[in-house]
């Protein structure tokens, strides 16, 4: 995952959203809803949170009123620019956007009550250092089976060929080794359906499934995938997410 890719996305679309249309169909719960509700369970108006890899800050700004303050970091200058613009529009005062690398931040030990990561870079060790005793780390991560079929058709990208390594197991083991107590850990499988080829193409331009995705050069792969995975509901993409909540006790 590179800041450079996200700089390009922010420059092209002005935000971390391509406006591609899709519908989501979850087998049980929606992992994004679960992640958000877990975050609300630990949020109070006294607490300070760190958002790791905030991108255009849309999510950060939407939950800011649940905390005293959120410090939101990212390495993409362009995403941070979009985030600050959105903050001005939304007139949210208790969020500070900063350019910082998640792995080596400049914050002091035990600066935060909550550290969360919504599909951002993994930073378990740094999160442990930054959390106060009793503080919580929440993460929604991309599972190893995410977009497996399209990666097979394209023959490349993001974790391709690593499908046997369980992301859930890996995350839990890493968190425990660092010293966290696991409060919650679950994986989720769901589908997205894109109504048209154009929507699906647009979606792929804004996500790092293939950072080098090129609508023209990759047309043959895309057409192959679309013909194989088109249903009544649209072009199907299978997703896999892992949600963990852990505590520094
Ligand atoms: C999938 S996006 C995150 C989306 C965002 N959290 C949300 O809820 O919409 C990943 C973000 O992580 C950022 N990122 C990647 N590596 C990073 C690092 N080492 N430190 C901080 N941010 C990083 C990228 O620039 C990008 O904006």
mmCIF file of C-alpha atoms and ligand atoms in Angstrom:
data_model
loop_
_atom_site.group_PDB
_atom_site.id
_atom_site.type_symbol
_atom_site.label_atom_id
_atom_site.label_comp_id
_atom_site.label_asym_id
_atom_site.label_seq_id
_atom_site.Cartn_x
_atom_site.Cartn_y
_atom_site.Cartn_z
ATOM 1 C CA UNK A 1 0.000 0.000 0.000
ATOM 2 C CA UNK A 2 1.656 3.239 -1.035
ATOM 3 C CA UNK A 3 0.850 6.855 -0.315
ATOM 4 C CA UNK A 4 1.665 7.521 -3.966
ATOM 5 C CA UNK A 5 -1.276 5.434 -5.181
ATOM 6 C CA UNK A 6 -3.651 7.300 -2.864
ATOM 7 C CA UNK A 7 -2.189 10.649 -3.973
ATOM 8 C CA UNK A 8 -3.178 9.702 -7.529
ATOM 9 C CA UNK A 9 -6.685 8.677 -6.461
ATOM 10 C CA UNK A 10 -7.241 11.905 -4.505
ATOM 11 C CA UNK A 11 -5.979 13.997 -7.430
ATOM 12 C CA UNK A 12 -8.185 12.169 -9.930
ATOM 13 C CA UNK A 13 -11.409 11.985 -7.908
ATOM 14 C CA UNK A 14 -10.897 14.761 -5.326
ATOM 15 C CA UNK A 15 -11.567 12.239 -2.538
ATOM 16 C CA UNK A 16 -11.393 8.545 -1.640
ATOM 17 C CA UNK A 17 -14.575 7.704 -3.484
ATOM 18 C CA UNK A 18 -15.076 7.088 -7.184
ATOM 19 C CA UNK A 19 -18.901 7.307 -7.082
ATOM 20 C CA UNK A 20 -19.138 3.867 -8.719
ATOM 21 C CA UNK A 21 -22.587 2.438 -7.991
ATOM 22 C CA UNK A 22 -22.929 -0.935 -6.260
ATOM 23 C CA UNK A 23 -25.073 -2.877 -3.852
ATOM 24 C CA UNK A 24 -23.769 -4.881 -0.934
ATOM 25 C CA UNK A 25 -25.125 -8.259 0.129
ATOM 26 C CA UNK A 26 -23.928 -9.643 3.458
ATOM 27 C CA UNK A 27 -24.385 -13.248 4.566
ATOM 28 C CA UNK A 28 -24.827 -12.215 8.187
ATOM 29 C CA UNK A 29 -23.711 -8.843 9.556
ATOM 30 C CA UNK A 30 -22.133 -6.013 7.621
ATOM 31 C CA UNK A 31 -18.504 -5.785 8.877
ATOM 32 C CA UNK A 32 -18.418 -1.991 8.432
ATOM 33 C CA UNK A 33 -21.502 -1.683 10.661
ATOM 34 C CA UNK A 34 -19.969 -4.050 13.229
ATOM 35 C CA UNK A 35 -16.696 -2.068 13.228
ATOM 36 C CA UNK A 36 -18.553 1.218 13.666
ATOM 37 C CA UNK A 37 -20.743 -0.117 16.472
ATOM 38 C CA UNK A 38 -17.657 -1.488 18.283
ATOM 39 C CA UNK A 39 -16.078 1.963 17.951
ATOM 40 C CA UNK A 40 -19.194 3.616 19.400
ATOM 41 C CA UNK A 41 -19.098 1.167 22.336
ATOM 42 C CA UNK A 42 -15.687 2.486 23.390
ATOM 43 C CA UNK A 43 -16.214 6.154 22.452
ATOM 44 C CA UNK A 44 -16.970 8.812 25.072
ATOM 45 C CA UNK A 45 -16.834 12.627 24.950
ATOM 46 C CA UNK A 46 -13.708 12.540 27.177
ATOM 47 C CA UNK A 47 -11.636 10.278 24.983
ATOM 48 C CA UNK A 48 -8.993 11.080 22.371
ATOM 49 C CA UNK A 49 -8.723 8.731 19.391
ATOM 50 C CA UNK A 50 -6.130 8.160 16.702
ATOM 51 C CA UNK A 51 -7.359 7.307 13.187
ATOM 52 C CA UNK A 52 -4.610 5.469 11.314
ATOM 53 C CA UNK A 53 -4.703 5.919 7.530
ATOM 54 C CA UNK A 54 -7.652 8.303 7.457
ATOM 55 C CA UNK A 55 -7.561 8.933 3.660
ATOM 56 C CA UNK A 56 -10.007 11.767 2.819
ATOM 57 C CA UNK A 57 -11.283 11.857 6.408
ATOM 58 C CA UNK A 58 -14.929 11.290 5.488
ATOM 59 C CA UNK A 59 -15.314 8.553 8.075
ATOM 60 C CA UNK A 60 -13.245 10.417 10.694
ATOM 61 C CA UNK A 61 -15.387 13.531 10.398
ATOM 62 C CA UNK A 62 -18.597 11.503 10.524
ATOM 63 C CA UNK A 63 -17.767 10.055 13.965
ATOM 64 C CA UNK A 64 -15.890 13.016 15.485
ATOM 65 C CA UNK A 65 -18.791 14.080 17.715
ATOM 66 C CA UNK A 66 -18.482 10.817 19.688
ATOM 67 C CA UNK A 67 -14.973 11.743 20.918
ATOM 68 C CA UNK A 68 -13.316 14.746 22.582
ATOM 69 C CA UNK A 69 -10.815 14.791 19.764
ATOM 70 C CA UNK A 70 -9.624 12.616 16.889
ATOM 71 C CA UNK A 71 -6.109 12.903 15.503
ATOM 72 C CA UNK A 72 -6.156 11.452 12.009
ATOM 73 C CA UNK A 73 -2.958 10.516 10.190
ATOM 74 C CA UNK A 74 -2.061 9.550 6.647
ATOM 75 C CA UNK A 75 1.013 9.585 4.401
ATOM 76 C CA UNK A 76 -0.860 10.840 1.346
ATOM 77 C CA UNK A 77 -0.554 14.624 1.056
ATOM 78 C CA UNK A 78 -3.384 14.739 -1.493
ATOM 79 C CA UNK A 79 -5.773 12.717 0.678
ATOM 80 C CA UNK A 80 -4.980 15.020 3.606
ATOM 81 C CA UNK A 81 -5.717 18.031 1.410
ATOM 82 C CA UNK A 82 -9.143 16.558 0.570
ATOM 83 C CA UNK A 83 -9.692 15.779 4.258
ATOM 84 C CA UNK A 84 -8.973 19.371 5.301
ATOM 85 C CA UNK A 85 -11.298 20.719 2.596
ATOM 86 C CA UNK A 86 -14.068 18.414 3.750
ATOM 87 C CA UNK A 87 -13.445 19.446 7.363
ATOM 88 C CA UNK A 88 -13.958 23.106 6.431
ATOM 89 C CA UNK A 89 -17.178 22.270 4.583
ATOM 90 C CA UNK A 90 -18.495 20.177 7.455
ATOM 91 C CA UNK A 91 -17.246 22.655 10.095
ATOM 92 C CA UNK A 92 -15.926 19.938 12.386
ATOM 93 C CA UNK A 93 -13.543 21.440 14.949
ATOM 94 C CA UNK A 94 -12.317 18.478 17.009
ATOM 95 C CA UNK A 95 -10.312 16.664 14.321
ATOM 96 C CA UNK A 96 -6.626 17.274 13.597
ATOM 97 C CA UNK A 97 -5.279 15.872 10.318
ATOM 98 C CA UNK A 98 -1.533 15.216 10.276
ATOM 99 C CA UNK A 99 0.932 13.800 7.799
ATOM 100 C CA UNK A 100 2.526 10.911 9.700
ATOM 101 C CA UNK A 101 3.705 7.405 8.965
ATOM 102 C CA UNK A 102 1.680 4.892 10.982
ATOM 103 C CA UNK A 103 4.730 2.801 11.731
ATOM 104 C CA UNK A 104 6.818 5.558 13.329
ATOM 105 C CA UNK A 105 4.648 8.383 14.605
ATOM 106 C CA UNK A 106 5.988 11.316 16.604
ATOM 107 C CA UNK A 107 3.354 11.029 19.348
ATOM 108 C CA UNK A 108 4.423 10.349 22.942
ATOM 109 C CA UNK A 109 3.756 6.979 24.620
ATOM 110 C CA UNK A 110 0.210 6.568 25.952
ATOM 111 C CA UNK A 111 -1.214 9.580 24.085
ATOM 112 C CA UNK A 112 -4.527 7.982 23.095
ATOM 113 C CA UNK A 113 -7.548 6.232 24.619
ATOM 114 C CA UNK A 114 -8.505 4.599 21.332
ATOM 115 C CA UNK A 115 -6.487 3.758 18.223
ATOM 116 C CA UNK A 116 -8.458 2.587 15.216
ATOM 117 C CA UNK A 117 -7.627 1.527 11.720
ATOM 118 C CA UNK A 118 -10.279 1.283 9.023
ATOM 119 C CA UNK A 119 -8.558 -0.572 6.193
ATOM 120 C CA UNK A 120 -5.451 1.483 6.803
ATOM 121 C CA UNK A 121 -1.878 0.253 7.372
ATOM 122 C CA UNK A 122 -1.275 -2.282 10.154
ATOM 123 C CA UNK A 123 0.547 -0.686 13.053
ATOM 124 C CA UNK A 124 -0.064 -3.010 16.003
ATOM 125 C CA UNK A 125 3.246 -2.360 17.770
ATOM 126 C CA UNK A 126 3.005 1.406 17.394
ATOM 127 C CA UNK A 127 -0.680 1.304 18.431
ATOM 128 C CA UNK A 128 0.305 -0.520 21.634
ATOM 129 C CA UNK A 129 2.904 2.130 22.422
ATOM 130 C CA UNK A 130 0.482 4.979 21.779
ATOM 131 C CA UNK A 131 -2.407 3.593 23.819
ATOM 132 C CA UNK A 132 -3.019 4.429 27.465
ATOM 133 C CA UNK A 133 -3.417 1.487 29.829
ATOM 134 C CA UNK A 134 -6.978 0.217 29.393
ATOM 135 C CA UNK A 135 -7.127 1.710 25.905
ATOM 136 C CA UNK A 136 -8.593 -0.096 22.906
ATOM 137 C CA UNK A 137 -7.355 -0.888 19.427
ATOM 138 C CA UNK A 138 -9.954 -1.521 16.717
ATOM 139 C CA UNK A 139 -9.281 -2.645 13.218
ATOM 140 C CA UNK A 140 -11.127 -3.661 10.097
ATOM 141 C CA UNK A 141 -8.662 -5.441 7.867
ATOM 142 C CA UNK A 142 -8.791 -6.968 4.394
ATOM 143 C CA UNK A 143 -9.008 -10.760 4.503
ATOM 144 C CA UNK A 144 -6.849 -13.110 2.446
ATOM 145 C CA UNK A 145 -9.831 -14.254 0.382
ATOM 146 C CA UNK A 146 -10.802 -10.721 -0.644
ATOM 147 C CA UNK A 147 -11.362 -10.404 -4.421
ATOM 148 C CA UNK A 148 -9.728 -13.796 -4.970
ATOM 149 C CA UNK A 149 -11.570 -14.514 -8.238
ATOM 150 C CA UNK A 150 -10.668 -11.240 -9.941
ATOM 151 C CA UNK A 151 -7.031 -11.609 -8.860
ATOM 152 C CA UNK A 152 -7.080 -15.076 -10.422
ATOM 153 C CA UNK A 153 -8.409 -13.698 -13.725
ATOM 154 C CA UNK A 154 -5.865 -10.859 -13.715
ATOM 155 C CA UNK A 155 -3.134 -13.188 -12.402
ATOM 156 C CA UNK A 156 -1.694 -10.541 -10.109
ATOM 157 C CA UNK A 157 -1.904 -8.173 -7.115
ATOM 158 C CA UNK A 158 -2.607 -7.686 -3.408
ATOM 159 C CA UNK A 159 -1.841 -10.925 -1.590
ATOM 160 C CA UNK A 160 -2.297 -13.032 -4.741
ATOM 161 C CA UNK A 161 -1.185 -16.598 -4.010
ATOM 162 C CA UNK A 162 -1.244 -16.130 -0.219
ATOM 163 C CA UNK A 163 -4.816 -17.366 0.206
ATOM 164 C CA UNK A 164 -3.955 -20.113 2.684
ATOM 165 C CA UNK A 165 -2.671 -17.760 5.342
ATOM 166 C CA UNK A 166 -5.579 -16.754 7.539
ATOM 167 C CA UNK A 167 -5.592 -12.993 8.087
ATOM 168 C CA UNK A 168 -7.785 -13.452 11.159
ATOM 169 C CA UNK A 169 -5.308 -15.890 12.717
ATOM 170 C CA UNK A 170 -2.339 -13.720 11.749
ATOM 171 C CA UNK A 171 -3.876 -10.525 13.193
ATOM 172 C CA UNK A 172 -4.911 -12.236 16.429
ATOM 173 C CA UNK A 173 -1.483 -13.846 16.903
ATOM 174 C CA UNK A 174 0.318 -10.566 16.204
ATOM 175 C CA UNK A 175 -1.895 -8.616 18.602
ATOM 176 C CA UNK A 176 -1.415 -11.194 21.369
ATOM 177 C CA UNK A 177 2.353 -11.328 20.875
ATOM 178 C CA UNK A 178 2.547 -7.570 21.294
ATOM 179 C CA UNK A 179 0.618 -7.790 24.575
ATOM 180 C CA UNK A 180 -2.981 -7.005 23.643
ATOM 181 C CA UNK A 181 -5.929 -8.908 25.083
ATOM 182 C CA UNK A 182 -8.351 -9.919 22.348
ATOM 183 C CA UNK A 183 -11.872 -8.662 23.069
ATOM 184 C CA UNK A 184 -13.428 -9.545 19.707
ATOM 185 C CA UNK A 185 -12.205 -11.149 16.488
ATOM 186 C CA UNK A 186 -14.363 -12.224 13.575
ATOM 187 C CA UNK A 187 -14.153 -12.577 9.818
ATOM 188 C CA UNK A 188 -16.903 -11.650 7.356
ATOM 189 C CA UNK A 189 -17.694 -12.660 3.807
ATOM 190 C CA UNK A 190 -20.004 -10.645 1.572
ATOM 191 C CA UNK A 191 -20.596 -9.674 -2.041
ATOM 192 C CA UNK A 192 -20.755 -6.416 -3.915
ATOM 193 C CA UNK A 193 -22.746 -6.176 -7.155
ATOM 194 C CA UNK A 194 -21.876 -3.514 -9.729
ATOM 195 C CA UNK A 195 -24.763 -2.686 -12.095
ATOM 196 C CA UNK A 196 -22.637 -1.950 -15.197
ATOM 197 C CA UNK A 197 -19.181 -2.566 -16.677
ATOM 198 C CA UNK A 198 -18.545 1.198 -16.377
ATOM 199 C CA UNK A 199 -19.296 1.214 -12.644
ATOM 200 C CA UNK A 200 -17.005 -1.747 -12.072
ATOM 201 C CA UNK A 201 -14.217 -0.193 -14.145
ATOM 202 C CA UNK A 202 -14.577 3.075 -12.218
ATOM 203 C CA UNK A 203 -14.474 1.226 -8.895
ATOM 204 C CA UNK A 204 -11.203 -0.517 -9.872
ATOM 205 C CA UNK A 205 -9.603 2.841 -10.706
ATOM 206 C CA UNK A 206 -9.986 4.010 -7.096
ATOM 207 C CA UNK A 207 -8.868 0.981 -5.072
ATOM 208 C CA UNK A 208 -5.470 -0.705 -4.693
ATOM 209 C CA UNK A 209 -6.666 -4.208 -5.669
ATOM 210 C CA UNK A 210 -4.464 -3.589 -8.727
ATOM 211 C CA UNK A 211 -2.496 -0.391 -8.090
ATOM 212 C CA UNK A 212 -1.477 -0.442 -11.761
ATOM 213 C CA UNK A 213 -5.017 -0.997 -13.074
ATOM 214 C CA UNK A 214 -5.440 0.462 -16.537
ATOM 215 C CA UNK A 215 -8.935 0.500 -18.110
ATOM 216 C CA UNK A 216 -7.504 0.102 -21.616
ATOM 217 C CA UNK A 217 -4.618 -2.328 -21.031
ATOM 218 C CA UNK A 218 -6.652 -4.499 -18.677
ATOM 219 C CA UNK A 219 -9.783 -4.551 -20.821
ATOM 220 C CA UNK A 220 -9.344 -8.211 -21.849
ATOM 221 C CA UNK A 221 -9.058 -9.332 -18.209
ATOM 222 C CA UNK A 222 -11.981 -7.182 -17.154
ATOM 223 C CA UNK A 223 -14.196 -8.464 -19.959
ATOM 224 C CA UNK A 224 -13.290 -12.038 -19.043
ATOM 225 C CA UNK A 225 -14.150 -11.435 -15.381
ATOM 226 C CA UNK A 226 -17.381 -9.611 -16.205
ATOM 227 C CA UNK A 227 -18.596 -12.392 -18.520
ATOM 228 C CA UNK A 228 -17.841 -15.012 -15.854
ATOM 229 C CA UNK A 229 -19.235 -13.199 -12.799
ATOM 230 C CA UNK A 230 -22.261 -11.272 -14.126
ATOM 231 C CA UNK A 231 -25.581 -12.068 -12.468
ATOM 232 C CA UNK A 232 -29.040 -10.567 -12.458
ATOM 233 C CA UNK A 233 -27.985 -8.313 -9.574
ATOM 234 C CA UNK A 234 -24.870 -7.142 -11.410
ATOM 235 C CA UNK A 235 -21.149 -7.967 -11.603
ATOM 236 C CA UNK A 236 -20.264 -9.845 -8.443
ATOM 237 C CA UNK A 237 -17.156 -9.174 -6.373
ATOM 238 C CA UNK A 238 -16.504 -11.320 -3.310
ATOM 239 C CA UNK A 239 -15.175 -9.506 -0.280
ATOM 240 C CA UNK A 240 -13.522 -10.664 2.920
ATOM 241 C CA UNK A 241 -12.990 -8.564 6.035
ATOM 242 C CA UNK A 242 -11.580 -9.163 9.496
ATOM 243 C CA UNK A 243 -12.665 -7.101 12.498
ATOM 244 C CA UNK A 244 -10.664 -7.136 15.723
ATOM 245 C CA UNK A 245 -11.026 -5.283 18.993
ATOM 246 C CA UNK A 246 -8.196 -5.606 21.503
ATOM 247 C CA UNK A 247 -7.292 -4.013 24.782
ATOM 248 C CA UNK A 248 -4.066 -2.858 26.422
ATOM 249 C CA UNK A 249 -4.646 -4.192 29.951
HETATM 250 C C1 LIG B 1 -7.971 2.108 2.295
HETATM 251 S S1 LIG B 1 -7.426 3.700 2.641
HETATM 252 C C2 LIG B 1 -8.171 4.011 4.213
HETATM 253 C C3 LIG B 1 -9.572 4.443 4.173
HETATM 254 C C4 LIG B 1 -10.025 5.229 5.369
HETATM 255 N N1 LIG B 1 -9.488 4.749 6.615
HETATM 256 C C5 LIG B 1 -11.539 5.228 5.419
HETATM 257 O O1 LIG B 1 -12.090 4.848 6.442
HETATM 258 O O2 LIG B 1 -12.157 5.633 4.425
HETATM 259 C C6 LIG B 1 -5.771 3.493 3.193
HETATM 260 C C7 LIG B 1 -5.080 4.784 3.596
HETATM 261 O O3 LIG B 1 -3.894 4.451 4.356
HETATM 262 C C8 LIG B 1 -2.890 5.380 4.009
HETATM 263 N N2 LIG B 1 -1.581 4.817 4.364
HETATM 264 C C9 LIG B 1 -0.887 3.837 3.729
HETATM 265 N N3 LIG B 1 0.273 3.584 4.356
HETATM 266 C C10 LIG B 1 0.338 4.433 5.419
HETATM 267 C C11 LIG B 1 1.277 4.633 6.454
HETATM 268 N N4 LIG B 1 2.410 3.928 6.542
HETATM 269 N N5 LIG B 1 1.002 5.575 7.393
HETATM 270 C C12 LIG B 1 -0.143 6.313 7.327
HETATM 271 N N6 LIG B 1 -1.076 6.152 6.360
HETATM 272 C C13 LIG B 1 -0.849 5.225 5.427
HETATM 273 C C14 LIG B 1 -3.086 5.607 2.523
HETATM 274 O O4 LIG B 1 -2.464 6.792 2.093
HETATM 275 C C15 LIG B 1 -4.618 5.622 2.422
HETATM 276 O O5 LIG B 1 -5.128 6.915 2.492
#
